[in-house]
Coordinates of C-alpha atoms in Angstrom, one line a residue:
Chain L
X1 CA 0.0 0.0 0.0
X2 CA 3.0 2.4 0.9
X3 CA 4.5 1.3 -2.7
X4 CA 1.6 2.4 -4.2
X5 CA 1.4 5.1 -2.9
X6 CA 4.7 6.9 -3.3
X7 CA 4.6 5.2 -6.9
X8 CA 1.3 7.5 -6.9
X9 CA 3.4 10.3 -6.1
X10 CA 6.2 9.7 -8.5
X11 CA 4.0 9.5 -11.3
X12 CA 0.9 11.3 -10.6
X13 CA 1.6 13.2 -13.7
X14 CA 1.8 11.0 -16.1
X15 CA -1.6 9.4 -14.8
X16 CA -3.8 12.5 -15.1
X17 CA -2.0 12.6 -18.5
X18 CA -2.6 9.2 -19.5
X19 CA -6.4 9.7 -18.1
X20 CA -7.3 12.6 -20.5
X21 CA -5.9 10.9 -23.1
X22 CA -7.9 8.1 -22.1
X23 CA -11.3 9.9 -22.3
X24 CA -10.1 12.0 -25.8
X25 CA -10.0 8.6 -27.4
X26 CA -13.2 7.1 -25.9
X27 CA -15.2 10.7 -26.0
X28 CA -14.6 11.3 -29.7
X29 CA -15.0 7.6 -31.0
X30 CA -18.5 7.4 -28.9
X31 CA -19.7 11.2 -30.0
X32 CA -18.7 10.2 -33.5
X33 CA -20.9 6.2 -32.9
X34 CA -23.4 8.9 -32.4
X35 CA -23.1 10.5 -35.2
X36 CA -23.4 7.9 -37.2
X37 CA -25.3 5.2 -36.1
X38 CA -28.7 7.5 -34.6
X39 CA -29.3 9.0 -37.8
X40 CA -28.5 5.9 -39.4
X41 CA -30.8 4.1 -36.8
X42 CA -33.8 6.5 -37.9
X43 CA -33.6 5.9 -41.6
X44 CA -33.5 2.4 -41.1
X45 CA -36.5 2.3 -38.9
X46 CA -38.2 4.0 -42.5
X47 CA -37.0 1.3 -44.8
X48 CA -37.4 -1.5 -43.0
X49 CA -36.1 -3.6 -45.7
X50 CA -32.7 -2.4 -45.6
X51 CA -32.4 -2.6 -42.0
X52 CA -31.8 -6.2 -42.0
X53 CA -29.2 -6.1 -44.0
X54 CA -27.5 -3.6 -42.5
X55 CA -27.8 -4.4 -39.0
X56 CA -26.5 -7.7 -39.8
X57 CA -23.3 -6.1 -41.3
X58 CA -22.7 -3.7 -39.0
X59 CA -23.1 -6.9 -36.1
X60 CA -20.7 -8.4 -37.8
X61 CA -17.9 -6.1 -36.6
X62 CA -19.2 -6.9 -33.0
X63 CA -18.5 -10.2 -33.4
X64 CA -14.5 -9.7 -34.1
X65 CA -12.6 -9.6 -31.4
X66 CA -11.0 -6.4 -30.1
X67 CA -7.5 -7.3 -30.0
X68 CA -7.8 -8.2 -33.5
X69 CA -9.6 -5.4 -34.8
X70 CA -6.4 -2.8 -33.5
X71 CA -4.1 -5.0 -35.7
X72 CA -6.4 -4.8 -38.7
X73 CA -6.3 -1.2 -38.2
X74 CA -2.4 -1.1 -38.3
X75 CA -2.1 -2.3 -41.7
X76 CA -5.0 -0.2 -42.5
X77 CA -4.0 3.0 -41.2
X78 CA -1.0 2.5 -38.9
X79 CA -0.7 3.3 -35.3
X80 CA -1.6 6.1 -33.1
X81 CA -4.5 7.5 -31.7
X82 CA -6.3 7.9 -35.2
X83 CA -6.9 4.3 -36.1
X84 CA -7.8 3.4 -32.6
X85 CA -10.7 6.0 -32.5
X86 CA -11.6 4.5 -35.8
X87 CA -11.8 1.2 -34.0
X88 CA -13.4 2.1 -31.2
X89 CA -16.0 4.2 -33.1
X90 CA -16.7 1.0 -35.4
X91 CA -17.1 -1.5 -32.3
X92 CA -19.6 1.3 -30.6
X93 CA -21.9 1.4 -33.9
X94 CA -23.7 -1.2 -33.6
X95 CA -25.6 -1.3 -29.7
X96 CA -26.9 2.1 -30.8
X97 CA -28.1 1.9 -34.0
X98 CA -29.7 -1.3 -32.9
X99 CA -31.3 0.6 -30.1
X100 CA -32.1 3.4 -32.2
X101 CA -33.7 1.1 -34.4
X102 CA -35.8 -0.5 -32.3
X103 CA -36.5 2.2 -30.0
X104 CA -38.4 4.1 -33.2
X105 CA -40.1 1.1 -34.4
X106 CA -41.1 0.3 -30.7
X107 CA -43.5 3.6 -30.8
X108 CA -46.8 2.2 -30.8
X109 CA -48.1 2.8 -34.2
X110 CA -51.2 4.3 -32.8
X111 CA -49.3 7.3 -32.2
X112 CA -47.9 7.3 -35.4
X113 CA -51.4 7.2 -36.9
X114 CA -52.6 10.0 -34.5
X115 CA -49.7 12.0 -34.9
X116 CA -50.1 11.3 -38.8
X117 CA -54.1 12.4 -38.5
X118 CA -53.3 15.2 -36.6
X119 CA -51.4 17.0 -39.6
X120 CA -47.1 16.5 -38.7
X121 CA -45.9 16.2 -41.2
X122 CA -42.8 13.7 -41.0
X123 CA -40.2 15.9 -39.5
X124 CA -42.4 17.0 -37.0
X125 CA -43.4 12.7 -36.4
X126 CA -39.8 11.9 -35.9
X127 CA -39.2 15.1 -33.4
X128 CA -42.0 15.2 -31.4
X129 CA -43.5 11.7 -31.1
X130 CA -40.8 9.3 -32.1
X131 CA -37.7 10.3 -30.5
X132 CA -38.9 11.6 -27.2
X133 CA -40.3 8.6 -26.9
X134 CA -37.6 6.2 -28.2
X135 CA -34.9 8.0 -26.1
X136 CA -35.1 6.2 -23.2
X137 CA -34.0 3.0 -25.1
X138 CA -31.5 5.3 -27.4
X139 CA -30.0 6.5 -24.0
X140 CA -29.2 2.7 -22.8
X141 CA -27.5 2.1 -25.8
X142 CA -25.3 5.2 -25.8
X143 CA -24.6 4.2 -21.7
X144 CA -23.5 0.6 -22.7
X145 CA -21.3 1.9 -25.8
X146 CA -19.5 5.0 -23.2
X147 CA -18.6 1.8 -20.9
X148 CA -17.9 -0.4 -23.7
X149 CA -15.1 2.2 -25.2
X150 CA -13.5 2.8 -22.1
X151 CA -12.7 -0.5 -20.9
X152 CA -11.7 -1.5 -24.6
X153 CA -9.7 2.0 -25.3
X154 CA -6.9 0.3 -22.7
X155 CA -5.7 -2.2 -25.0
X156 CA -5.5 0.5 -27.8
X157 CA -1.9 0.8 -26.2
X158 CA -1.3 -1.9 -28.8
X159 CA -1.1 0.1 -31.3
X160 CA 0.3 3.4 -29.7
X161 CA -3.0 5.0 -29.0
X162 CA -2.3 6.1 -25.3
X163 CA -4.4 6.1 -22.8
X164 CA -4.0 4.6 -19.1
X165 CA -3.7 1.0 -21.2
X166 CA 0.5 2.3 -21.1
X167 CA 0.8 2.2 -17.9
X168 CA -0.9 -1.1 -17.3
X169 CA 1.1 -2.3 -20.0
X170 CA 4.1 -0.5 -18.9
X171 CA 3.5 -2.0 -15.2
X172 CA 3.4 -5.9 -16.6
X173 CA 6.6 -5.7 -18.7
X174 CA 8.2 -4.6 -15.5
X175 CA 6.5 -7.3 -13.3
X176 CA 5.8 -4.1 -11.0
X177 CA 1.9 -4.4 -9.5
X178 CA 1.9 -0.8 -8.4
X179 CA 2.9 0.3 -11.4
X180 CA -0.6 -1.8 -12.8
X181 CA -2.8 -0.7 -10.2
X182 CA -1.9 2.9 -11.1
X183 CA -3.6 2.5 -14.8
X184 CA -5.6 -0.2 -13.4
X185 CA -7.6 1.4 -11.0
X186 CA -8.1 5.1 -12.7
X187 CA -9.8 2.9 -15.8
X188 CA -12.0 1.2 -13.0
X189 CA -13.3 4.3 -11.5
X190 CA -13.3 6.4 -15.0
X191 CA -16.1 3.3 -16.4
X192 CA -17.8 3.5 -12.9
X193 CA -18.2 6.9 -13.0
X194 CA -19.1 7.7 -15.9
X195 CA -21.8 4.8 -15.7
X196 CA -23.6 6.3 -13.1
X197 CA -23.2 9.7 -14.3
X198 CA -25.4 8.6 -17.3
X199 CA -27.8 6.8 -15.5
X200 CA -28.4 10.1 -13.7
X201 CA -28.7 12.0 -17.0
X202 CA -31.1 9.2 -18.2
X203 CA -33.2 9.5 -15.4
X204 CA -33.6 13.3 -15.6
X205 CA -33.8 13.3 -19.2
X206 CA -36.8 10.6 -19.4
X207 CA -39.9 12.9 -20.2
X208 CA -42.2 12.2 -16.5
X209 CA -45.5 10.7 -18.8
X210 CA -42.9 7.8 -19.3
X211 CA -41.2 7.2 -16.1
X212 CA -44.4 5.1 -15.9
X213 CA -42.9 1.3 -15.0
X214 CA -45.1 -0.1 -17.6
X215 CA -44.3 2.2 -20.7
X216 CA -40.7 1.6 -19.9
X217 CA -40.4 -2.0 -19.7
X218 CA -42.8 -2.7 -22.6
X219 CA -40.1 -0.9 -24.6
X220 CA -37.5 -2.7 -22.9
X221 CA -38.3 -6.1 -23.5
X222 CA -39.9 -5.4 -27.3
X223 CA -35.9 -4.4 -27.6
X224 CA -34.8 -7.5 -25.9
X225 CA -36.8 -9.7 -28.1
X226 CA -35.6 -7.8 -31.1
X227 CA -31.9 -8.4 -30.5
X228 CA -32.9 -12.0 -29.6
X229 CA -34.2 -12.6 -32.8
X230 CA -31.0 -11.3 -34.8
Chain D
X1 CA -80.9 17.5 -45.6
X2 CA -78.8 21.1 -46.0
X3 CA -75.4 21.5 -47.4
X4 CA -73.3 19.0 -47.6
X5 CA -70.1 18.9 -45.7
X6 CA -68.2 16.3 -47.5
X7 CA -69.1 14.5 -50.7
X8 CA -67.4 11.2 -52.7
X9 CA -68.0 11.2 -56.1
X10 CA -67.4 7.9 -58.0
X11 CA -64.6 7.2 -55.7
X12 CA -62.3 3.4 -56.5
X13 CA -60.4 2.2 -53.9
X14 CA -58.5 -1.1 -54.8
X15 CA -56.2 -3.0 -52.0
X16 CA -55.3 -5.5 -54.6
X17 CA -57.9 -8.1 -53.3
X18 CA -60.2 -6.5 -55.5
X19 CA -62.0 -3.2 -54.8
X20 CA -63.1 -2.1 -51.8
X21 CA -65.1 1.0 -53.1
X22 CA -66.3 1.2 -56.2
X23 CA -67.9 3.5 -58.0
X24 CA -69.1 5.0 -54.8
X25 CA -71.0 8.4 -53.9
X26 CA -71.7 9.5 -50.9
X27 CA -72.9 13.0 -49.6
X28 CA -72.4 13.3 -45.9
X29 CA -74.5 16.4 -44.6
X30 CA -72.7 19.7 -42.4
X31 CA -73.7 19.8 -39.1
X32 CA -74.7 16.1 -38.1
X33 CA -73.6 13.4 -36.3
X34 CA -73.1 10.8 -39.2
X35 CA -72.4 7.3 -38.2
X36 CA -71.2 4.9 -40.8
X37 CA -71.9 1.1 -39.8
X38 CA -72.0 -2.2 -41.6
X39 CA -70.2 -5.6 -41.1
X40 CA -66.1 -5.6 -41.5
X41 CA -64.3 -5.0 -44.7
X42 CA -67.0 -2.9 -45.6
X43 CA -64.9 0.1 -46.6
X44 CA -66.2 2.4 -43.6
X45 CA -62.7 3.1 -41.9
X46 CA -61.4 3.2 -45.7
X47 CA -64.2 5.8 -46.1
X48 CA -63.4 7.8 -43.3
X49 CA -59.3 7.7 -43.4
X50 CA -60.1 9.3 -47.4
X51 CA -61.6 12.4 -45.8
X52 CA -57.9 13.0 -44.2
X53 CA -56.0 11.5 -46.9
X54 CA -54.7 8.9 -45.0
X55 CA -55.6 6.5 -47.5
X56 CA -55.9 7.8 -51.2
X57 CA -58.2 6.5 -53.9
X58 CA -57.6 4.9 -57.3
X59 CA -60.1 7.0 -58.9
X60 CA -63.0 9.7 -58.1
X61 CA -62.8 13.0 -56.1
X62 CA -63.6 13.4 -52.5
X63 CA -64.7 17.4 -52.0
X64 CA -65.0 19.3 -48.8
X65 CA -66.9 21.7 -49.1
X66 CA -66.7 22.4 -52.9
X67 CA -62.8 22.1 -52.5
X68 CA -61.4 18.8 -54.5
X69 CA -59.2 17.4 -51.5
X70 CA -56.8 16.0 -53.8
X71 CA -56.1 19.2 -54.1
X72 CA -54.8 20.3 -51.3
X73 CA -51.5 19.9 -49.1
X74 CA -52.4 16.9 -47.1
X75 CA -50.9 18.0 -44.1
X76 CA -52.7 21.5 -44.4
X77 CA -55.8 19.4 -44.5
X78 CA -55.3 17.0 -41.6
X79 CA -55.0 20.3 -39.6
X80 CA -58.2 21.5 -40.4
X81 CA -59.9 18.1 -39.8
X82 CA -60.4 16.8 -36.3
X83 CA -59.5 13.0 -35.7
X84 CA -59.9 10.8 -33.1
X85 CA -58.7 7.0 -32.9
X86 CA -60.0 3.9 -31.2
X87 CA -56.6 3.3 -29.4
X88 CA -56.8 6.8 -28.2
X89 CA -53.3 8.1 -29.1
X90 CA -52.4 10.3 -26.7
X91 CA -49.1 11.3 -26.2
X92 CA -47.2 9.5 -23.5
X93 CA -44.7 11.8 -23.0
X94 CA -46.9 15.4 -23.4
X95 CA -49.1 16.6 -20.7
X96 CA -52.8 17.1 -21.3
X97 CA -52.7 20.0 -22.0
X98 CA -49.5 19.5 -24.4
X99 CA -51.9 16.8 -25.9
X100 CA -54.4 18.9 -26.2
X101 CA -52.9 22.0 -28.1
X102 CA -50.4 19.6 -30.6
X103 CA -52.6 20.9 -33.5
X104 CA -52.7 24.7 -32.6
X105 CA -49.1 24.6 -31.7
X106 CA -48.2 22.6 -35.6
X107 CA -50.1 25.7 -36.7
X108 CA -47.8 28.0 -34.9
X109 CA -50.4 29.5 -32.6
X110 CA -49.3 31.6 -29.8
X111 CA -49.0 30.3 -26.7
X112 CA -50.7 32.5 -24.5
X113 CA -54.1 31.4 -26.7
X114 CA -53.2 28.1 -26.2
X115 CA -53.3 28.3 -22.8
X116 CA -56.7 29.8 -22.8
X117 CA -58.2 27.2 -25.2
X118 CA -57.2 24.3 -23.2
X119 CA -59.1 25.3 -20.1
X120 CA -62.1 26.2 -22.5
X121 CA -62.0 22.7 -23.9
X122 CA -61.4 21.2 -20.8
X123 CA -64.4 22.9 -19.6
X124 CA -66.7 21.4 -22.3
X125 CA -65.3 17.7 -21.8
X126 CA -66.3 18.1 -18.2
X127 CA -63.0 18.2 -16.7
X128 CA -61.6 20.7 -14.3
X129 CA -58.6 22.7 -15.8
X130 CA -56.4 23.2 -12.8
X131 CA -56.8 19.7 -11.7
X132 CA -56.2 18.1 -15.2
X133 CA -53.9 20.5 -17.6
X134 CA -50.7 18.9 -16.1
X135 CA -51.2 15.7 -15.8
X136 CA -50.0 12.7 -18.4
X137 CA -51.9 10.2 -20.2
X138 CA -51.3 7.2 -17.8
X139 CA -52.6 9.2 -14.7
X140 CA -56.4 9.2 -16.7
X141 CA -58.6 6.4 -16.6
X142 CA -59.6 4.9 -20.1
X143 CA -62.8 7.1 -20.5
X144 CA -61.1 10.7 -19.3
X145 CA -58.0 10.0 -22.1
X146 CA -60.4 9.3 -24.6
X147 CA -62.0 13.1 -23.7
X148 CA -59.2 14.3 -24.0
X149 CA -58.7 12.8 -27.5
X150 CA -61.8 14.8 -28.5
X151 CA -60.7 17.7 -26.8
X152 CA -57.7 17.3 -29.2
X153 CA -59.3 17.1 -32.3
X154 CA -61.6 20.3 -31.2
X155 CA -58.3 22.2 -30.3
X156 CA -58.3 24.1 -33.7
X157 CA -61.9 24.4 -34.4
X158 CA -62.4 22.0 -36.9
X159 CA -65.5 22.0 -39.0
X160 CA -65.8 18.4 -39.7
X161 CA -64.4 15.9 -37.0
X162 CA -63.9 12.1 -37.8
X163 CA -64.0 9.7 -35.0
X164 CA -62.9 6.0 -36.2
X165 CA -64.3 3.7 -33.0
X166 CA -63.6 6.2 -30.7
X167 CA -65.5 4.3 -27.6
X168 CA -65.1 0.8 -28.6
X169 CA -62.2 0.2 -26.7
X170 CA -63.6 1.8 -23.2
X171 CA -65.5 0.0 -20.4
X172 CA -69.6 -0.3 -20.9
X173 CA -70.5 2.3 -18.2
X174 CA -67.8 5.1 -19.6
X175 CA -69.3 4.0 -23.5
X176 CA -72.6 5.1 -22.5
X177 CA -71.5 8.3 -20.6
X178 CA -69.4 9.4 -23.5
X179 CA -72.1 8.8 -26.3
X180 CA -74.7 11.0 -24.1
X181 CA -71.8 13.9 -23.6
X182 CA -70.9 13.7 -27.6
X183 CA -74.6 14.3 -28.1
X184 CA -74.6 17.1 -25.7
X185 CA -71.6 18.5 -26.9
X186 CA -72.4 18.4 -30.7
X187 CA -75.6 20.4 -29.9
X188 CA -73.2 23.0 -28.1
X189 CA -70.4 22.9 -30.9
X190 CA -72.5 22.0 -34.2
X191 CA -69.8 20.0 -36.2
X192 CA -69.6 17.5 -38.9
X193 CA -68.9 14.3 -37.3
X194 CA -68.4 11.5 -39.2
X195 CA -68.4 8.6 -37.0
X196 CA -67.3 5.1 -37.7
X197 CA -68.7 2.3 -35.2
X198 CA -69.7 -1.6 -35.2
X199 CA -71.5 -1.3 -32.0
X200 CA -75.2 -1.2 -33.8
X201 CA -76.8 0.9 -30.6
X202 CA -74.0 3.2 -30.3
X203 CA -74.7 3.6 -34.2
X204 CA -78.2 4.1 -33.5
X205 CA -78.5 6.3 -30.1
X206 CA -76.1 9.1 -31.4
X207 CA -77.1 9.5 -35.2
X208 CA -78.4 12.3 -37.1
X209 CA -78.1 10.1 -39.9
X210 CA -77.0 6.8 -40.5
X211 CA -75.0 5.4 -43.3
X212 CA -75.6 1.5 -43.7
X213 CA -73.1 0.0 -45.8
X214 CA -72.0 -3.3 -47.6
X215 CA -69.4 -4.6 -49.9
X216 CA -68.3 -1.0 -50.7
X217 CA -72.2 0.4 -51.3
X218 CA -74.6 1.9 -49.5
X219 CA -77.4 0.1 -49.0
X220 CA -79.4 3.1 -47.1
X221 CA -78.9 6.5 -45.8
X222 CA -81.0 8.0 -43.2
X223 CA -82.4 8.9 -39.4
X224 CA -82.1 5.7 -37.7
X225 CA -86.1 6.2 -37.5
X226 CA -86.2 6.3 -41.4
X227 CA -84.0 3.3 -40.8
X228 CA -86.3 1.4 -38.6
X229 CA -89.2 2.1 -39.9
X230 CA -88.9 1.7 -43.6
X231 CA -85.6 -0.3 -44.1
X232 CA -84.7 -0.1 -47.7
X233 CA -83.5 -3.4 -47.8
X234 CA -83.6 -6.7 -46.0
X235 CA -80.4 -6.5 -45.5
X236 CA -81.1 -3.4 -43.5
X237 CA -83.4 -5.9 -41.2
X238 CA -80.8 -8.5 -41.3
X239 CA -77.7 -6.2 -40.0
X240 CA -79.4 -3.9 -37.4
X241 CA -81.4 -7.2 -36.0
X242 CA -84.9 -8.4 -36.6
X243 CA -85.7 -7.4 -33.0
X244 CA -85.5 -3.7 -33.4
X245 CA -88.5 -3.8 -35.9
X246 CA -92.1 -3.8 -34.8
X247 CA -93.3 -7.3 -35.7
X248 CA -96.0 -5.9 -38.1
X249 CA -92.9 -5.0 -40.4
X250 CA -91.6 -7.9 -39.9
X251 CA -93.8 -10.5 -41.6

């Protein structure tokens, strides 16, 4: 415990270093999932026959495993913080464009009709029926993809990304368990926190008419049974 | 039977299993309580959703007014049309009085009128402003939501409102209590409301005139007392049930 901390003291530089570098990469690669896979998510939920397809592709990617997907990148683009945030952003597409997806297609269409009857045109549909109510479930998927990236942005280390994956790295070629604990345990707290932090936001973004158990969980498990079925 | 309010003229409507409407012509009087009734696949919620242009048809005009709806932006139209659902389709996430102003506020209505409208239409559905304007949808029971949804399509002063099975999905006791207050409420607000129902009383109790059809015609058109008493058609017998008709009729 002593080790650890005057190791603490010696380096406590570096760490606050390595931690900002830490949330550049997973920050950027999960605003720019964002980007990408909600819009993506809404025009799928229009042209339903595409989705499929596309989902299926883009679950592909899921399905390879991390480690391997930073040494396609190096061929692909090299090392450095670039292709890891291309990486990272790639591996965080898919839990929310699924949960985009189904979120939107889990409004039940009687809104859509009403909102449809009631003159919105579809603009109007997407903004003020459809996503309010499909943000809930967007909101899960952007929480599980924040927590995803940072625990998988340590091993982007691999490939000379940065992050607090050096020092963990760093600590094991030395054999020195301080040393580990020091990137170990700031990548444990930065997941933690952030988790609950969007909880919180989740919570006190949810509109009050659905903070209603039953509205929530009807959503929830029409999204379980969706990603069951793919 | 005064002006008419909306008026199909050799409408087609074909879902590929052959046509659904043909040929048809209706003229559905201003001011009334019109409900349209007859056994399912009939073509009456077809019928009604072509008023809003939320189905189109193959062929024929549909005119509001003397205005050719085809005519006009569809959305524009839907604005000017009040519509209530059998499923209710209130917003979840708006309050009721959010619910209640959505067409107003599409129209880009000021707010402090909207504020005022909603506790003058809350007053005519029998519910107290103050108590009600903030609340959500899953706070009402199934009978005070589906006020509301008339509320909603009053909002913008519609002059012709369609209801497609607005009550069928409510308990028996709320049914009856919301086909009195529609009567009531009609005399107060004199609409068009075209009203789509396979509940043969309801049909019957709230009707200015009744629209009896089959198979994509219409087999007669009337006061349900027109309809009763000198049905145009067995049929007519047949649908509404032989026990409504005086037995001399009958034989």
């Amino acid at each position: 415990m002593h080790q650890l901390w005057t190791t603490f003291q010696a380096s406590w530089e570096v760490i606050l270093e390595k931690t900002q570098e830490h949330i550049y990469l997973s920050l950027v690669s999960v605003v720019l999932a964002c980007l990408i896979a909600i819009p993506l998510g809404i025009y799928l939920s229009a042209h339903r026959r595409l989705a499929n397809s596309v989902i299926t592709t883009v679950s592909v990617i899921q399905t390879i495993p991390s480690l391997a997907l930073f040494g396609f990148m190096i061929p692909l683009l090299g090392i450095g913080p670039k292709p890891a945030i291309f990486a990272l952003t790639l591996y965080a597409l898919m839990p929310i464009l699924q949960n985009t997806y189904v979120g939107i297609n889990g409004v039940n269409p009687a809104l859509i009709e009403a909102g449809k009857g009631l003159g919105m045109t579809r603009w109007q549909l997407l903004w003020i029926v459809q996503l309010p109510i499909a943000r809930v479930v967007i909101m899960a998927g952007v929480r599980l993809v924040a927590v995803q990236t940072i625990s998988m942005a340590t091993i982007a280390t691999y490939i000379a990304a940065g992050g607090l994956g050096d020092i963990i790295t760093n600590g094991m070629s030395m054999m020195d368990t301080p040393t580990i604990m020091l990137g170990a345990i700031p990548v444990s707290l930065l997941v933690i926190l952030i988790n609950i932090l969007l909880l919180q936001l989740n919570r006190w973004l949810t509109p009050k008419g659905l903070s209603d158990k039953k509205t929530t969980v009807s959503i929830n498990t029409h999204a379980k049974k969706r990603r069951a079925a793919l | 039977m005064g002006q008419a309010a909306v008026e199909f003229q050799q409408v087609t409507k074909n879902y590929g299993s052959g046509n659904v409407l043909e040929n048809f012509n209706l003229v559905i009087p201003k001011e009334k309580i019109v409900t349209i009734i007859g056994p399912s696949g009939c073509g009456k919620t077809t019928l009604l959703k072509m008023i809003n242009r939320l189905i189109e048809p193959e062929a024929g005009s549909v005119l509001l007014g003397q205005q050719d709806i085809g005519e006009l932006n569809p959305v524009e139209l839907r604005r000017s049309i009040g519509y209530v659902i059998q499923q209710i389709g209130l917003f979840p996430h708006m309050t009721v009085e959010q619910n209640i102003s959505i067409v107003p506020r599409l129209k880009g209505e000021k707010k402090e009128h909207l504020v005022a409208r909603t506790a003058e239409l809350l007053q005519l559905i029998g519910l107290e402003p103050e108590q009600y304007r903030g609340r959500y949808p899953h706070e009402l029971s199934g009978g005070q939501q589906q006020r509301i949804g008339v509320a909603r399509a009053l909002a913008a002063n519609p002059s012709i409102i369609l209801m497609d099975e607005p009550f069928s999905a409510l308990d028996p006791i709320s049914r009856v209590q919301l086909q009195k207050e529609l009567i009531k409420l009609n005399e107060q607000v004199r609409k068009t409301i075209v009203f789509v129902t396979h509940d043969i009383d309801e049909a019957l109790k709230i009707a200015d005139v009744v629209v009896l059809l089959k198979a994509g015609q219409v087999i007669q058109q009337g006061s349900p007392k027109e309809l009763l008493e000198r049905p145009a058609h067995e049929f007519v017998r047949e649908f509404l049930g032989q026990e409504r008709f005086p037995l001399a009729y009958s034989i």
